[in-house]
mmCIF file with all atom_site columns, C-alpha atoms in Angstrom:
data_model
loop_
_atom_site.group_PDB
_atom_site.id
_atom_site.type_symbol
_atom_site.label_atom_id
_atom_site.label_alt_id
_atom_site.label_comp_id
_atom_site.label_asym_id
_atom_site.label_entity_id
_atom_site.label_seq_id
_atom_site.pdbx_PDB_ins_code
_atom_site.Cartn_x
_atom_site.Cartn_y
_atom_site.Cartn_z
_atom_site.occupancy
_atom_site.B_iso_or_equiv
_atom_site.pdbx_formal_charge
_atom_site.auth_seq_id
_atom_site.auth_comp_id
_atom_site.auth_asym_id
_atom_site.auth_atom_id
_atom_site.pdbx_PDB_model_num
ATOM 1   C CA . MET A 1 1   ? -80.965 52.256 150.961 1.00 40.00 ? 1   MET A CA 1
ATOM 2   C CA . ALA A 1 2   ? -82.268 50.175 148.023 1.00 52.00 ? 2   ALA A CA 1
ATOM 3   C CA . ARG A 1 3   ? -80.045 49.642 145.003 1.00 69.00 ? 3   ARG A CA 1
ATOM 4   C CA . ASP A 1 4   ? -81.232 50.373 141.483 1.00 80.00 ? 4   ASP A CA 1
ATOM 5   C CA . PRO A 1 5   ? -81.080 46.990 139.645 1.00 82.00 ? 5   PRO A CA 1
ATOM 6   C CA . LYS A 1 6   ? -80.487 48.667 136.261 1.00 87.00 ? 6   LYS A CA 1
ATOM 7   C CA . ALA A 1 7   ? -77.558 50.728 137.577 1.00 88.00 ? 7   ALA A CA 1
ATOM 8   C CA . VAL A 1 8   ? -76.036 47.660 139.247 1.00 90.00 ? 8   VAL A CA 1
ATOM 9   C CA . ALA A 1 9   ? -76.593 45.635 136.050 1.00 92.00 ? 9   ALA A CA 1
ATOM 10  C CA . ASP A 1 10  ? -74.712 48.259 134.042 1.00 92.00 ? 10  ASP A CA 1
ATOM 11  C CA . LEU A 1 11  ? -71.838 48.204 136.558 1.00 92.00 ? 11  LEU A CA 1
ATOM 12  C CA . LEU A 1 12  ? -71.611 44.409 136.324 1.00 93.00 ? 12  LEU A CA 1
ATOM 13  C CA . VAL A 1 13  ? -71.414 44.511 132.537 1.00 93.00 ? 13  VAL A CA 1
ATOM 14  C CA . GLU A 1 14  ? -68.767 47.217 132.753 1.00 93.00 ? 14  GLU A CA 1
ATOM 15  C CA . ALA A 1 15  ? -66.771 45.136 135.262 1.00 92.00 ? 15  ALA A CA 1
ATOM 16  C CA . GLN A 1 16  ? -67.052 42.037 133.059 1.00 91.00 ? 16  GLN A CA 1
ATOM 17  C CA . ASN A 1 17  ? -65.721 44.016 130.104 1.00 91.00 ? 17  ASN A CA 1
ATOM 18  C CA . ALA A 1 18  ? -62.909 45.537 132.190 1.00 89.00 ? 18  ALA A CA 1
ATOM 19  C CA . LEU A 1 19  ? -61.804 42.083 133.317 1.00 89.00 ? 19  LEU A CA 1
ATOM 20  C CA . GLY A 1 20  ? -62.164 40.719 129.783 1.00 89.00 ? 20  GLY A CA 1
ATOM 21  C CA . VAL A 1 21  ? -64.102 37.650 130.857 1.00 89.00 ? 21  VAL A CA 1
ATOM 22  C CA . SER A 1 22  ? -67.308 35.924 129.797 1.00 91.00 ? 22  SER A CA 1
ATOM 23  C CA . GLN A 1 23  ? -70.409 35.740 131.991 1.00 91.00 ? 23  GLN A CA 1
ATOM 24  C CA . GLY A 1 24  ? -69.403 32.211 132.976 1.00 90.00 ? 24  GLY A CA 1
ATOM 25  C CA . GLN A 1 25  ? -65.872 33.303 133.841 1.00 91.00 ? 25  GLN A CA 1
ATOM 26  C CA . LEU A 1 26  ? -67.213 36.212 135.879 1.00 91.00 ? 26  LEU A CA 1
ATOM 27  C CA . GLY A 1 27  ? -69.420 33.734 137.707 1.00 90.00 ? 27  GLY A CA 1
ATOM 28  C CA . ASP A 1 28  ? -66.399 31.497 138.354 1.00 89.00 ? 28  ASP A CA 1
ATOM 29  C CA . LEU A 1 29  ? -64.461 34.441 139.804 1.00 86.00 ? 29  LEU A CA 1
ATOM 30  C CA . LEU A 1 30  ? -67.321 35.267 142.160 1.00 88.00 ? 30  LEU A CA 1
ATOM 31  C CA . GLY A 1 31  ? -68.364 31.693 142.936 1.00 89.00 ? 31  GLY A CA 1
ATOM 32  C CA . LEU A 1 32  ? -71.682 32.127 141.094 1.00 89.00 ? 32  LEU A CA 1
ATOM 33  C CA . SER A 1 33  ? -73.290 30.474 138.074 1.00 91.00 ? 33  SER A CA 1
ATOM 34  C CA . ARG A 1 34  ? -73.398 32.045 134.621 1.00 91.00 ? 34  ARG A CA 1
ATOM 35  C CA . GLN A 1 35  ? -77.194 32.139 134.952 1.00 92.00 ? 35  GLN A CA 1
ATOM 36  C CA . THR A 1 36  ? -76.958 34.125 138.171 1.00 92.00 ? 36  THR A CA 1
ATOM 37  C CA . ILE A 1 37  ? -74.627 36.637 136.507 1.00 93.00 ? 37  ILE A CA 1
ATOM 38  C CA . TRP A 1 38  ? -77.096 36.882 133.606 1.00 93.00 ? 38  TRP A CA 1
ATOM 39  C CA . ARG A 1 39  ? -79.961 37.616 136.026 1.00 91.00 ? 39  ARG A CA 1
ATOM 40  C CA . TYR A 1 40  ? -77.873 40.316 137.692 1.00 92.00 ? 40  TYR A CA 1
ATOM 41  C CA . GLN A 1 41  ? -76.842 41.849 134.366 1.00 92.00 ? 41  GLN A CA 1
ATOM 42  C CA . THR A 1 42  ? -80.413 41.951 133.089 1.00 91.00 ? 42  THR A CA 1
ATOM 43  C CA . GLY A 1 43  ? -81.646 43.583 136.298 1.00 88.00 ? 43  GLY A CA 1
ATOM 44  C CA . GLN A 1 44  ? -83.844 40.619 137.230 1.00 89.00 ? 44  GLN A CA 1
ATOM 45  C CA . SER A 1 45  ? -82.163 40.346 140.611 1.00 88.00 ? 45  SER A CA 1
ATOM 46  C CA . ASN A 1 46  ? -79.567 42.197 142.654 1.00 87.00 ? 46  ASN A CA 1
ATOM 47  C CA . PRO A 1 47  ? -76.263 40.725 143.821 1.00 90.00 ? 47  PRO A CA 1
ATOM 48  C CA . LEU A 1 48  ? -75.304 40.595 147.461 1.00 88.00 ? 48  LEU A CA 1
ATOM 49  C CA . ALA A 1 49  ? -73.147 43.422 148.732 1.00 86.00 ? 49  ALA A CA 1
ATOM 50  C CA . SER A 1 50  ? -70.379 40.902 149.409 1.00 86.00 ? 50  SER A CA 1
ATOM 51  C CA . SER A 1 51  ? -70.347 39.911 145.712 1.00 88.00 ? 51  SER A CA 1
ATOM 52  C CA . LEU A 1 52  ? -70.115 43.544 144.632 1.00 90.00 ? 52  LEU A CA 1
ATOM 53  C CA . ASN A 1 53  ? -67.305 44.187 147.115 1.00 87.00 ? 53  ASN A CA 1
ATOM 54  C CA . ASP A 1 54  ? -65.446 41.075 145.918 1.00 87.00 ? 54  ASP A CA 1
ATOM 55  C CA . LEU A 1 55  ? -65.825 42.244 142.326 1.00 91.00 ? 55  LEU A CA 1
ATOM 56  C CA . ALA A 1 56  ? -64.639 45.727 143.299 1.00 88.00 ? 56  ALA A CA 1
ATOM 57  C CA . ARG A 1 57  ? -61.448 44.230 144.735 1.00 86.00 ? 57  ARG A CA 1
ATOM 58  C CA . ARG A 1 58  ? -60.843 42.239 141.550 1.00 87.00 ? 58  ARG A CA 1
ATOM 59  C CA . VAL A 1 59  ? -61.434 45.238 139.265 1.00 87.00 ? 59  VAL A CA 1
ATOM 60  C CA . ARG A 1 60  ? -59.355 47.641 141.385 1.00 85.00 ? 60  ARG A CA 1
ATOM 61  C CA . ALA A 1 61  ? -56.041 46.952 139.655 1.00 79.00 ? 61  ALA A CA 1
ATOM 62  C CA . ILE A 1 62  ? -57.645 47.588 136.260 1.00 83.00 ? 62  ILE A CA 1
ATOM 63  C CA . ASP A 1 63  ? -60.056 50.468 136.890 1.00 85.00 ? 63  ASP A CA 1
ATOM 64  C CA . ALA A 1 64  ? -60.043 52.249 140.258 1.00 85.00 ? 64  ALA A CA 1
ATOM 65  C CA . ARG A 1 65  ? -63.122 54.379 139.519 1.00 88.00 ? 65  ARG A CA 1
ATOM 66  C CA . LEU A 1 66  ? -65.190 51.385 138.484 1.00 90.00 ? 66  LEU A CA 1
ATOM 67  C CA . ALA A 1 67  ? -64.061 49.577 141.642 1.00 87.00 ? 67  ALA A CA 1
ATOM 68  C CA . SER A 1 68  ? -65.238 52.523 143.755 1.00 88.00 ? 68  SER A CA 1
ATOM 69  C CA . ARG A 1 69  ? -68.611 52.581 142.000 1.00 89.00 ? 69  ARG A CA 1
ATOM 70  C CA . LEU A 1 70  ? -69.017 48.834 142.533 1.00 89.00 ? 70  LEU A CA 1
ATOM 71  C CA . ALA A 1 71  ? -68.128 49.204 146.213 1.00 85.00 ? 71  ALA A CA 1
ATOM 72  C CA . GLY A 1 72  ? -70.612 52.061 146.510 1.00 84.00 ? 72  GLY A CA 1
ATOM 73  C CA . ALA A 1 73  ? -73.329 49.929 144.915 1.00 84.00 ? 73  ALA A CA 1
ATOM 74  C CA . GLY A 1 74  ? -72.498 47.220 147.432 1.00 70.00 ? 74  GLY A CA 1
ATOM 75  C CA . THR A 1 75  ? -73.196 49.549 150.324 1.00 63.00 ? 75  THR A CA 1
ATOM 76  C CA . GLY A 1 76  ? -76.083 51.356 148.671 1.00 54.00 ? 76  GLY A CA 1
ATOM 77  C CA . ALA A 1 77  ? -74.377 54.576 149.644 1.00 46.00 ? 77  ALA A CA 1
ATOM 78  C CA . ARG A 1 78  ? -73.385 57.489 147.481 1.00 41.00 ? 78  ARG A CA 1
ATOM 79  C CA . LYS A 1 79  ? -69.809 57.250 148.683 1.00 40.00 ? 79  LYS A CA 1
ATOM 80  C CA . PRO A 1 80  ? -68.283 53.795 148.974 1.00 38.00 ? 80  PRO A CA 1
ATOM 81  C CA . SER A 1 81  ? -67.382 52.625 152.455 1.00 40.00 ? 81  SER A CA 1
ATOM 82  C CA . LEU A 1 82  ? -65.068 49.918 151.156 1.00 42.00 ? 82  LEU A CA 1
ATOM 83  C CA . ARG A 1 83  ? -61.484 51.039 151.408 1.00 43.00 ? 83  ARG A CA 1
ATOM 84  C CA . ILE A 1 84  ? -59.349 49.874 148.511 1.00 43.00 ? 84  ILE A CA 1
ATOM 85  C CA . ALA A 1 85  ? -55.701 50.843 148.060 1.00 44.00 ? 85  ALA A CA 1
ATOM 86  C CA . MET A 1 86  ? -55.356 53.772 145.663 1.00 41.00 ? 86  MET A CA 1
ATOM 87  C CA . THR A 1 87  ? -52.041 52.547 144.233 1.00 42.00 ? 87  THR A CA 1
ATOM 88  C CA . THR A 1 88  ? -52.125 50.029 141.397 1.00 45.00 ? 88  THR A CA 1
ATOM 89  C CA . ASN A 1 89  ? -48.364 49.523 141.351 1.00 48.00 ? 89  ASN A CA 1
ATOM 90  C CA . PRO A 1 90  ? -47.141 47.537 144.359 1.00 47.00 ? 90  PRO A CA 1
ATOM 91  C CA . ALA A 1 91  ? -43.511 48.261 143.382 1.00 48.00 ? 91  ALA A CA 1
ATOM 92  C CA . ALA A 1 92  ? -44.257 51.937 144.013 1.00 43.00 ? 92  ALA A CA 1
ATOM 93  C CA . GLY A 1 93  ? -45.051 51.133 147.641 1.00 40.00 ? 93  GLY A CA 1
ATOM 94  C CA . GLY A 1 94  ? -48.805 50.588 147.307 1.00 40.00 ? 94  GLY A CA 1
ATOM 95  C CA . SER A 1 95  ? -50.608 47.650 148.812 1.00 45.00 ? 95  SER A CA 1
ATOM 96  C CA . ILE A 1 96  ? -52.866 45.422 146.770 1.00 54.00 ? 96  ILE A CA 1
ATOM 97  C CA . GLU A 1 97  ? -53.505 41.917 147.976 1.00 68.00 ? 97  GLU A CA 1
ATOM 98  C CA . THR A 1 98  ? -51.281 39.388 146.241 1.00 74.00 ? 98  THR A CA 1
ATOM 99  C CA . ARG A 1 99  ? -54.273 37.142 145.626 1.00 75.00 ? 99  ARG A CA 1
ATOM 100 C CA . LEU A 1 100 ? -55.996 39.858 143.634 1.00 77.00 ? 100 LEU A CA 1
ATOM 101 C CA . LEU A 1 101 ? -52.922 40.513 141.538 1.00 77.00 ? 101 LEU A CA 1
ATOM 102 C CA . ALA A 1 102 ? -52.568 36.786 140.914 1.00 79.00 ? 102 ALA A CA 1
ATOM 103 C CA . ASP A 1 103 ? -56.222 36.693 139.809 1.00 80.00 ? 103 ASP A CA 1
ATOM 104 C CA . ALA A 1 104 ? -55.535 39.546 137.386 1.00 80.00 ? 104 ALA A CA 1
ATOM 105 C CA . ILE A 1 105 ? -52.645 37.551 135.900 1.00 83.00 ? 105 ILE A CA 1
ATOM 106 C CA . VAL A 1 106 ? -54.822 34.453 135.618 1.00 83.00 ? 106 VAL A CA 1
ATOM 107 C CA . CYS A 1 107 ? -57.585 36.461 133.930 1.00 83.00 ? 107 CYS A CA 1
ATOM 108 C CA . ALA A 1 108 ? -55.135 37.997 131.452 1.00 81.00 ? 108 ALA A CA 1
ATOM 109 C CA . ALA A 1 109 ? -53.838 34.543 130.510 1.00 83.00 ? 109 ALA A CA 1
ATOM 110 C CA . ALA A 1 110 ? -57.366 33.137 130.305 1.00 82.00 ? 110 ALA A CA 1
ATOM 111 C CA . GLU A 1 111 ? -58.414 35.969 128.016 1.00 82.00 ? 111 GLU A CA 1
ATOM 112 C CA . ALA A 1 112 ? -55.406 35.399 125.759 1.00 81.00 ? 112 ALA A CA 1
ATOM 113 C CA . LEU A 1 113 ? -56.335 31.722 125.515 1.00 86.00 ? 113 LEU A CA 1
ATOM 114 C CA . ASP A 1 114 ? -60.112 32.280 125.434 1.00 84.00 ? 114 ASP A CA 1
ATOM 115 C CA . ALA A 1 115 ? -60.271 29.773 128.280 1.00 84.00 ? 115 ALA A CA 1
ATOM 116 C CA . SER A 1 116 ? -61.668 29.470 131.784 1.00 84.00 ? 116 SER A CA 1
ATOM 117 C CA . PRO A 1 117 ? -59.574 31.088 134.542 1.00 84.00 ? 117 PRO A CA 1
ATOM 118 C CA . ARG A 1 118 ? -59.970 27.864 136.517 1.00 84.00 ? 118 ARG A CA 1
ATOM 119 C CA . ALA A 1 119 ? -58.266 25.876 133.738 1.00 84.00 ? 119 ALA A CA 1
ATOM 120 C CA . VAL A 1 120 ? -55.495 28.450 133.289 1.00 86.00 ? 120 VAL A CA 1
ATOM 121 C CA . ARG A 1 121 ? -54.724 28.759 137.019 1.00 87.00 ? 121 ARG A CA 1
ATOM 122 C CA . ARG A 1 122 ? -53.174 25.254 137.238 1.00 86.00 ? 122 ARG A CA 1
ATOM 123 C CA . ALA A 1 123 ? -51.020 25.810 134.159 1.00 86.00 ? 123 ALA A CA 1
ATOM 124 C CA . LEU A 1 124 ? -49.753 29.144 135.487 1.00 86.00 ? 124 LEU A CA 1
ATOM 125 C CA . LEU A 1 125 ? -49.040 27.627 138.888 1.00 84.00 ? 125 LEU A CA 1
ATOM 126 C CA . ALA A 1 126 ? -46.888 24.945 137.245 1.00 85.00 ? 126 ALA A CA 1
ATOM 127 C CA . ALA A 1 127 ? -45.134 27.513 135.051 1.00 86.00 ? 127 ALA A CA 1
ATOM 128 C CA . PHE A 1 128 ? -44.354 29.913 137.907 1.00 83.00 ? 128 PHE A CA 1
ATOM 129 C CA . ALA A 1 129 ? -43.162 27.055 140.136 1.00 83.00 ? 129 ALA A CA 1
ATOM 130 C CA . ARG A 1 130 ? -40.787 25.889 137.397 1.00 86.00 ? 130 ARG A CA 1
ATOM 131 C CA . ALA A 1 131 ? -39.554 29.461 136.866 1.00 84.00 ? 131 ALA A CA 1
ATOM 132 C CA . ARG A 1 132 ? -38.861 29.815 140.596 1.00 83.00 ? 132 ARG A CA 1
ATOM 133 C CA . ASP A 1 133 ? -37.093 26.446 140.728 1.00 84.00 ? 133 ASP A CA 1
ATOM 134 C CA . THR A 1 134 ? -34.847 27.384 137.795 1.00 87.00 ? 134 THR A CA 1
ATOM 135 C CA . GLY A 1 135 ? -34.141 30.864 139.153 1.00 86.00 ? 135 GLY A CA 1
ATOM 136 C CA . LEU A 1 136 ? -35.433 32.689 136.089 1.00 83.00 ? 136 LEU A CA 1
ATOM 137 C CA . ALA A 1 137 ? -36.590 36.272 136.535 1.00 83.00 ? 137 ALA A CA 1
ATOM 138 C CA . LEU A 1 138 ? -39.990 37.289 135.176 1.00 79.00 ? 138 LEU A CA 1
ATOM 139 C CA . ASP A 1 139 ? -38.518 39.814 132.754 1.00 77.00 ? 139 ASP A CA 1
ATOM 140 C CA . ALA A 1 140 ? -36.178 37.147 131.300 1.00 80.00 ? 140 ALA A CA 1
ATOM 141 C CA . ILE A 1 141 ? -39.113 34.783 130.850 1.00 82.00 ? 141 ILE A CA 1
ATOM 142 C CA . GLU A 1 142 ? -41.211 37.495 129.218 1.00 76.00 ? 142 GLU A CA 1
ATOM 143 C CA . THR A 1 143 ? -38.401 38.346 126.788 1.00 81.00 ? 143 THR A CA 1
ATOM 144 C CA . ALA A 1 144 ? -37.817 34.695 125.881 1.00 80.00 ? 144 ALA A CA 1
ATOM 145 C CA . LEU A 1 145 ? -41.534 34.054 125.358 1.00 80.00 ? 145 LEU A CA 1
ATOM 146 C CA . ALA A 1 146 ? -41.944 37.167 123.224 1.00 78.00 ? 146 ALA A CA 1
ATOM 147 C CA . LYS A 1 147 ? -39.007 36.131 121.019 1.00 79.00 ? 147 LYS A CA 1
ATOM 148 C CA . ALA A 1 148 ? -40.427 32.620 120.652 1.00 75.00 ? 148 ALA A CA 1
ATOM 149 C CA . ASP A 1 149 ? -43.824 34.067 119.712 1.00 67.00 ? 149 ASP A CA 1
ATOM 150 C CA . VAL A 1 150 ? -42.297 36.306 117.025 1.00 70.00 ? 150 VAL A CA 1
ATOM 151 C CA . GLN A 1 151 ? -40.242 33.408 115.640 1.00 68.00 ? 151 GLN A CA 1
ATOM 152 C CA . GLY A 1 152 ? -43.346 31.203 115.615 1.00 67.00 ? 152 GLY A CA 1
ATOM 153 C CA . LYS A 1 153 ? -45.278 33.811 113.638 1.00 64.00 ? 153 LYS A CA 1
ATOM 154 C CA . ARG A 1 154 ? -42.457 34.096 111.103 1.00 65.00 ? 154 ARG A CA 1
ATOM 155 C CA . SER A 1 155 ? -42.253 30.334 110.554 1.00 68.00 ? 155 SER A CA 1
ATOM 156 C CA . ARG A 1 156 ? -46.013 30.142 109.877 1.00 65.00 ? 156 ARG A CA 1
ATOM 157 C CA . HIS A 1 157 ? -45.767 32.668 107.027 1.00 61.00 ? 157 HIS A CA 1
#
């Protein structure tokens, strides 16, 4: 079944917005150029099903319905054949690939810095390795960083 380029283009823009990344960053996540993403988003060409399925996996933790629509566009079917875990909280017993969750963390940090996920990934790897080596829990790190951020804002005023 042929895919409607305009419908797929709209899904790609929606996925880019959900992930909070630029066209170039979306291309980096999918292993494509910014120009290729632009062609997809303007309906000039259609992405491969594998690219849509990869994007669906990345979006799943953020927007399950969008992920299902992307997967469906990848198959050209009305109902998606790609099975993606319905739970977005692994602590609640769901299963989402660790790699995808790590990518979501990288993308959140990249968005906060307005930087490329590729550049942020190395910094986060170093930070998490140091946290593990020192035995700090994530919630303790988050609390300490939040306090430092508030104190930094106060000292600038």
